[in-house]
Amino acid sequence: MNLSGKVAIVTGVSSGIGRATAEALLTRGAAVAGWGRHAPEGLDHDRFQFFECDVRDEHAVAEAFTNTQRELGLEIHVLVNNAGLGVFGPIDGFKSEDWHAMFDTNVNGLFYCTRAVLPQMKKQHAGHIINVASLAATAGTANLAGYCATKYAVRGFSDALFKELRPDGIKVTCVMPGSVETNFNGAQPGQQPDPHKMQPEDIAAAIVHALEAPDATMVSEIQMRPANVK
């Protein structure tokens, strides 16, 4: 897909992978609708518009989609389901509200956003959905059971979705990064880039790579790991 002039929705746009992806798409000439609970500070671009949206609320998602089409036009070419939440800890001490918050964001929110864009993408017989999962979708890890469960769900959803939407001309890619330097789980990125972690821009570049693949090619999954090991 040539991204110039295309319209992309990016969820979880306020920071980290979401913000980096929005910036990468803008560089490629796309118009970007950024959805999130907070606007990204300092992201001022004539092709970027922020729409306040908590993806856990299906009514908020529907409203954000309506507002996006009103402001940027009916055609939606890209959806990047990036909004995510991770709470770690042993299961026998895990709070139910944290469990539900992860599923509501990582799984239910992704479903609401995907469902919102599909009628228009089917009408166009074109579109690309990027679901940001994690390497936690490939192997379980102690004290990450709840998070792994959500990301396994995202990977399974993505795999089924690409098979469902293939006849409609819609591509689906599941991106599974390993360690990325963001403020995920409350950790603040360091002043100096951690050489043992990938940067949000690295993940954004992989997303753009998948989007710009030739029309006859679908990159269904991408696994990413830091090149430098501790």
GROMACS .gro file of C-alpha atoms in nm:
model
  230
    1MET     CA    1   0.000   0.000   0.000
    2ASN     CA    2   0.121   0.346  -0.088
    3LEU     CA    3   0.044   0.533   0.235
    4SER     CA    4   0.040   0.880   0.082
    5GLY     CA    5  -0.309   1.024   0.110
    6LYS     CA    6  -0.441   0.725   0.305
    7VAL     CA    7  -0.631   0.754   0.635
    8ALA     CA    8  -0.506   0.558   0.936
    9ILE     CA    9  -0.648   0.514   1.286
   10VAL     CA   10  -0.394   0.448   1.563
   11THR     CA   11  -0.514   0.357   1.913
   12GLY     CA   12  -0.309   0.422   2.225
   13VAL     CA   13  -0.153   0.717   2.046
   14SER     CA   14  -0.043   0.921   2.346
   15SER     CA   15   0.302   0.762   2.386
   16GLY     CA   16   0.529   0.469   2.307
   17ILE     CA   17   0.458   0.251   2.004
   18GLY     CA   18   0.132   0.430   1.924
   19ARG     CA   19   0.290   0.773   1.902
   20ALA     CA   20   0.591   0.644   1.709
   21THR     CA   21   0.359   0.471   1.462
   22ALA     CA   22   0.152   0.787   1.413
   23GLU     CA   23   0.468   0.985   1.342
   24ALA     CA   24   0.596   0.721   1.097
   25LEU     CA   25   0.265   0.720   0.911
   26LEU     CA   26   0.264   1.099   0.889
   27THR     CA   27   0.615   1.087   0.744
   28ARG     CA   28   0.481   0.853   0.474
   29GLY     CA   29   0.208   1.105   0.382
   30ALA     CA   30  -0.089   0.947   0.559
   31ALA     CA   31  -0.358   1.133   0.752
   32VAL     CA   32  -0.371   0.996   1.106
   33ALA     CA   33  -0.661   0.981   1.350
   34GLY     CA   34  -0.507   0.926   1.692
   35TRP     CA   35  -0.736   0.763   1.946
   36GLY     CA   36  -0.651   0.762   2.314
   37ARG     CA   37  -0.744   0.875   2.660
   38HIS     CA   38  -0.481   1.151   2.645
   39ALA     CA   39  -0.352   1.355   2.352
   40PRO     CA   40   0.016   1.308   2.264
   41GLU     CA   41   0.209   1.612   2.384
   42GLY     CA   42   0.372   1.817   2.113
   43LEU     CA   43   0.243   1.614   1.819
   44ASP     CA   44   0.134   1.903   1.602
   45HIS     CA   45   0.081   1.817   1.236
   46ASP     CA   46  -0.174   1.933   0.983
   47ARG     CA   47  -0.256   1.569   0.893
   48PHE     CA   48  -0.294   1.454   1.254
   49GLN     CA   49  -0.613   1.476   1.456
   50PHE     CA   50  -0.667   1.348   1.807
   51PHE     CA   51  -0.996   1.191   1.915
   52GLU     CA   52  -1.046   1.118   2.283
   53CYS     CA   53  -1.143   0.753   2.315
   54ASP     CA   54  -1.123   0.484   2.582
   55VAL     CA   55  -1.124   0.165   2.375
   56ARG     CA   56  -1.274  -0.027   2.668
   57ASP     CA   57  -1.602   0.157   2.606
   58GLU     CA   58  -1.773   0.037   2.287
   59HIS     CA   59  -1.990   0.349   2.273
   60ALA     CA   60  -1.679   0.570   2.292
   61VAL     CA   61  -1.526   0.368   2.007
   62ALA     CA   62  -1.837   0.410   1.793
   63GLU     CA   63  -1.837   0.785   1.861
   64ALA     CA   64  -1.465   0.818   1.781
   65PHE     CA   65  -1.519   0.634   1.454
   66THR     CA   66  -1.810   0.860   1.357
   67ASN     CA   67  -1.604   1.169   1.440
   68THR     CA   68  -1.304   1.035   1.246
   69GLN     CA   69  -1.511   0.983   0.931
   70ARG     CA   70  -1.669   1.324   0.968
   71GLU     CA   71  -1.330   1.497   0.996
   72LEU     CA   72  -1.110   1.283   0.767
   73GLY     CA   73  -1.356   1.132   0.520
   74LEU     CA   74  -1.546   0.806   0.489
   75GLU     CA   75  -1.259   0.591   0.363
   76ILE     CA   76  -1.045   0.425   0.632
   77HIS     CA   77  -0.741   0.241   0.499
   78VAL     CA   78  -0.547   0.140   0.812
   79LEU     CA   79  -0.631   0.049   1.171
   80VAL     CA   80  -0.346   0.000   1.418
   81ASN     CA   81  -0.483  -0.168   1.732
   82ASN     CA   82  -0.204  -0.066   1.966
   83ALA     CA   83  -0.376   0.034   2.292
   84GLY     CA   84  -0.261  -0.211   2.558
   85LEU     CA   85  -0.218  -0.262   2.929
   86GLY     CA   86   0.004  -0.492   3.132
   87VAL     CA   87  -0.028  -0.573   3.502
   88PHE     CA   88   0.209  -0.838   3.631
   89GLY     CA   89   0.207  -1.057   3.940
   90PRO     CA   90   0.129  -1.404   4.074
   91ILE     CA   91  -0.221  -1.529   4.003
   92ASP     CA   92  -0.308  -1.612   4.364
   93GLY     CA   93  -0.250  -1.247   4.453
   94PHE     CA   94  -0.395  -1.097   4.137
   95LYS     CA   95  -0.677  -0.845   4.165
   96SER     CA   96  -0.991  -0.919   3.963
   97GLU     CA   97  -1.013  -0.555   3.856
   98ASP     CA   98  -0.661  -0.573   3.707
   99TRP     CA   99  -0.750  -0.893   3.522
  100HIS     CA  100  -1.064  -0.735   3.379
  101ALA     CA  101  -0.884  -0.409   3.292
  102MET     CA  102  -0.630  -0.602   3.082
  103PHE     CA  103  -0.894  -0.803   2.896
  104ASP     CA  104  -1.116  -0.498   2.851
  105THR     CA  105  -0.826  -0.305   2.692
  106ASN     CA  106  -0.617  -0.566   2.514
  107VAL     CA  107  -0.893  -0.794   2.386
  108ASN     CA  108  -1.237  -0.632   2.407
  109GLY     CA  109  -1.112  -0.290   2.297
  110LEU     CA  110  -0.936  -0.443   1.999
  111PHE     CA  111  -1.260  -0.618   1.905
  112TYR     CA  112  -1.466  -0.296   1.932
  113CYS     CA  113  -1.222  -0.101   1.713
  114THR     CA  114  -1.195  -0.378   1.453
  115ARG     CA  115  -1.570  -0.421   1.433
  116ALA     CA  116  -1.612  -0.046   1.384
  117VAL     CA  117  -1.390  -0.022   1.075
  118LEU     CA  118  -1.488  -0.343   0.895
  119PRO     CA  119  -1.811  -0.234   0.719
  120GLN     CA  120  -1.625   0.055   0.552
  121MET     CA  121  -1.318  -0.155   0.466
  122LYS     CA  122  -1.543  -0.424   0.315
  123LYS     CA  123  -1.723  -0.160   0.111
  124GLN     CA  124  -1.384  -0.041  -0.021
  125HIS     CA  125  -1.265  -0.400  -0.070
  126ALA     CA  126  -0.940  -0.273   0.078
  127GLY     CA  127  -0.783  -0.208   0.417
  128HIS     CA  128  -0.514  -0.327   0.657
  129ILE     CA  129  -0.555  -0.404   1.027
  130ILE     CA  130  -0.244  -0.420   1.245
  131ASN     CA  131  -0.286  -0.586   1.585
  132VAL     CA  132   0.000  -0.519   1.826
  133ALA     CA  133   0.041  -0.827   2.044
  134SER     CA  134   0.366  -0.935   2.211
  135LEU     CA  135   0.610  -1.223   2.230
  136ALA     CA  136   0.396  -1.303   2.537
  137ALA     CA  137   0.158  -1.445   2.273
  138THR     CA  138   0.411  -1.717   2.193
  139ALA     CA  139   0.521  -1.851   2.533
  140GLY     CA  140   0.396  -1.827   2.889
  141THR     CA  141   0.602  -1.648   3.153
  142ALA     CA  142   0.573  -1.672   3.532
  143ASN     CA  143   0.392  -1.374   3.684
  144LEU     CA  144   0.265  -1.268   3.340
  145ALA     CA  145  -0.016  -1.522   3.313
  146GLY     CA  146  -0.295  -1.265   3.274
  147TYR     CA  147  -0.101  -1.056   3.024
  148CYS     CA  148  -0.001  -1.367   2.827
  149ALA     CA  149  -0.364  -1.478   2.820
  150THR     CA  150  -0.469  -1.149   2.658
  151LYS     CA  151  -0.191  -1.156   2.400
  152TYR     CA  152  -0.256  -1.522   2.312
  153ALA     CA  153  -0.614  -1.407   2.253
  154VAL     CA  154  -0.496  -1.125   2.025
  155ARG     CA  155  -0.282  -1.365   1.825
  156GLY     CA  156  -0.565  -1.617   1.787
  157PHE     CA  157  -0.809  -1.342   1.692
  158SER     CA  158  -0.564  -1.209   1.433
  159ASP     CA  159  -0.505  -1.551   1.279
  160ALA     CA  160  -0.877  -1.620   1.246
  161LEU     CA  161  -0.948  -1.265   1.126
  162PHE     CA  162  -0.701  -1.272   0.838
  163LYS     CA  163  -0.862  -1.591   0.709
  164GLU     CA  164  -1.209  -1.439   0.746
  165LEU     CA  165  -1.122  -1.112   0.570
  166ARG     CA  166  -0.894  -1.239   0.296
  167PRO     CA  167  -1.184  -1.271   0.045
  168ASP     CA  168  -1.274  -0.908   0.119
  169GLY     CA  169  -0.934  -0.774   0.015
  170ILE     CA  170  -0.847  -0.678   0.374
  171LYS     CA  171  -0.508  -0.764   0.522
  172VAL     CA  172  -0.440  -0.847   0.888
  173THR     CA  173  -0.098  -0.844   1.053
  174CYS     CA  174  -0.015  -0.945   1.410
  175VAL     CA  175   0.300  -0.773   1.537
  176MET     CA  176   0.469  -0.939   1.835
  177PRO     CA  177   0.749  -0.730   1.988
  178GLY     CA  178   0.974  -0.839   2.271
  179SER     CA  179   1.132  -0.585   2.507
  180VAL     CA  180   1.056  -0.229   2.401
  181GLU     CA  181   1.168   0.082   2.587
  182THR     CA  182   0.839   0.249   2.676
  183ASN     CA  183   0.666   0.345   3.000
  184PHE     CA  184   0.475   0.016   2.984
  185ASN     CA  185   0.378  -0.123   3.326
  186GLY     CA  186   0.465   0.212   3.484
  187ALA     CA  187   0.838   0.200   3.402
  188GLN     CA  188   0.985   0.523   3.270
  189PRO     CA  189   1.215   0.510   2.967
  190GLY     CA  190   1.573   0.599   3.054
  191GLN     CA  191   1.754   0.914   2.946
  192GLN     CA  192   1.986   0.699   2.734
  193PRO     CA  193   1.839   0.427   2.508
  194ASP     CA  194   1.878   0.081   2.661
  195PRO     CA  195   2.092  -0.121   2.415
  196HIS     CA  196   1.914  -0.436   2.532
  197LYS     CA  197   1.570  -0.310   2.434
  198MET     CA  198   1.408  -0.209   2.108
  199GLN     CA  199   1.279   0.144   2.064
  200PRO     CA  200   0.917   0.233   1.980
  201GLU     CA  201   1.042   0.363   1.644
  202ASP     CA  202   1.170   0.012   1.563
  203ILE     CA  203   0.823  -0.134   1.604
  204ALA     CA  204   0.669   0.152   1.405
  205ALA     CA  205   0.913   0.080   1.120
  206ALA     CA  206   0.804  -0.286   1.115
  207ILE     CA  207   0.439  -0.180   1.104
  208VAL     CA  208   0.510   0.051   0.809
  209HIS     CA  209   0.703  -0.232   0.639
  210ALA     CA  210   0.397  -0.460   0.665
  211LEU     CA  211   0.165  -0.186   0.540
  212GLU     CA  212   0.386  -0.108   0.240
  213ALA     CA  213   0.417  -0.470   0.128
  214PRO     CA  214   0.312  -0.534  -0.233
  215ASP     CA  215  -0.062  -0.575  -0.289
  216ALA     CA  216  -0.018  -0.947  -0.361
  217THR     CA  217   0.165  -1.006  -0.031
  218MET     CA  218   0.028  -1.021   0.323
  219VAL     CA  219   0.266  -1.023   0.616
  220SER     CA  220   0.048  -1.216   0.860
  221GLU     CA  221   0.282  -1.220   1.162
  222ILE     CA  222   0.597  -1.038   1.271
  223GLN     CA  223   0.802  -1.148   1.572
  224MET     CA  224   1.060  -0.896   1.694
  225ARG     CA  225   1.339  -0.939   1.946
  226PRO     CA  226   1.627  -0.717   2.055
  227ALA     CA  227   1.940  -0.799   1.854
  228ASN     CA  228   2.164  -0.740   2.157
  229VAL     CA  229   2.122  -0.986   2.443
  230LYS     CA  230   2.226  -0.921   2.799
   0.00000   0.00000   0.00000
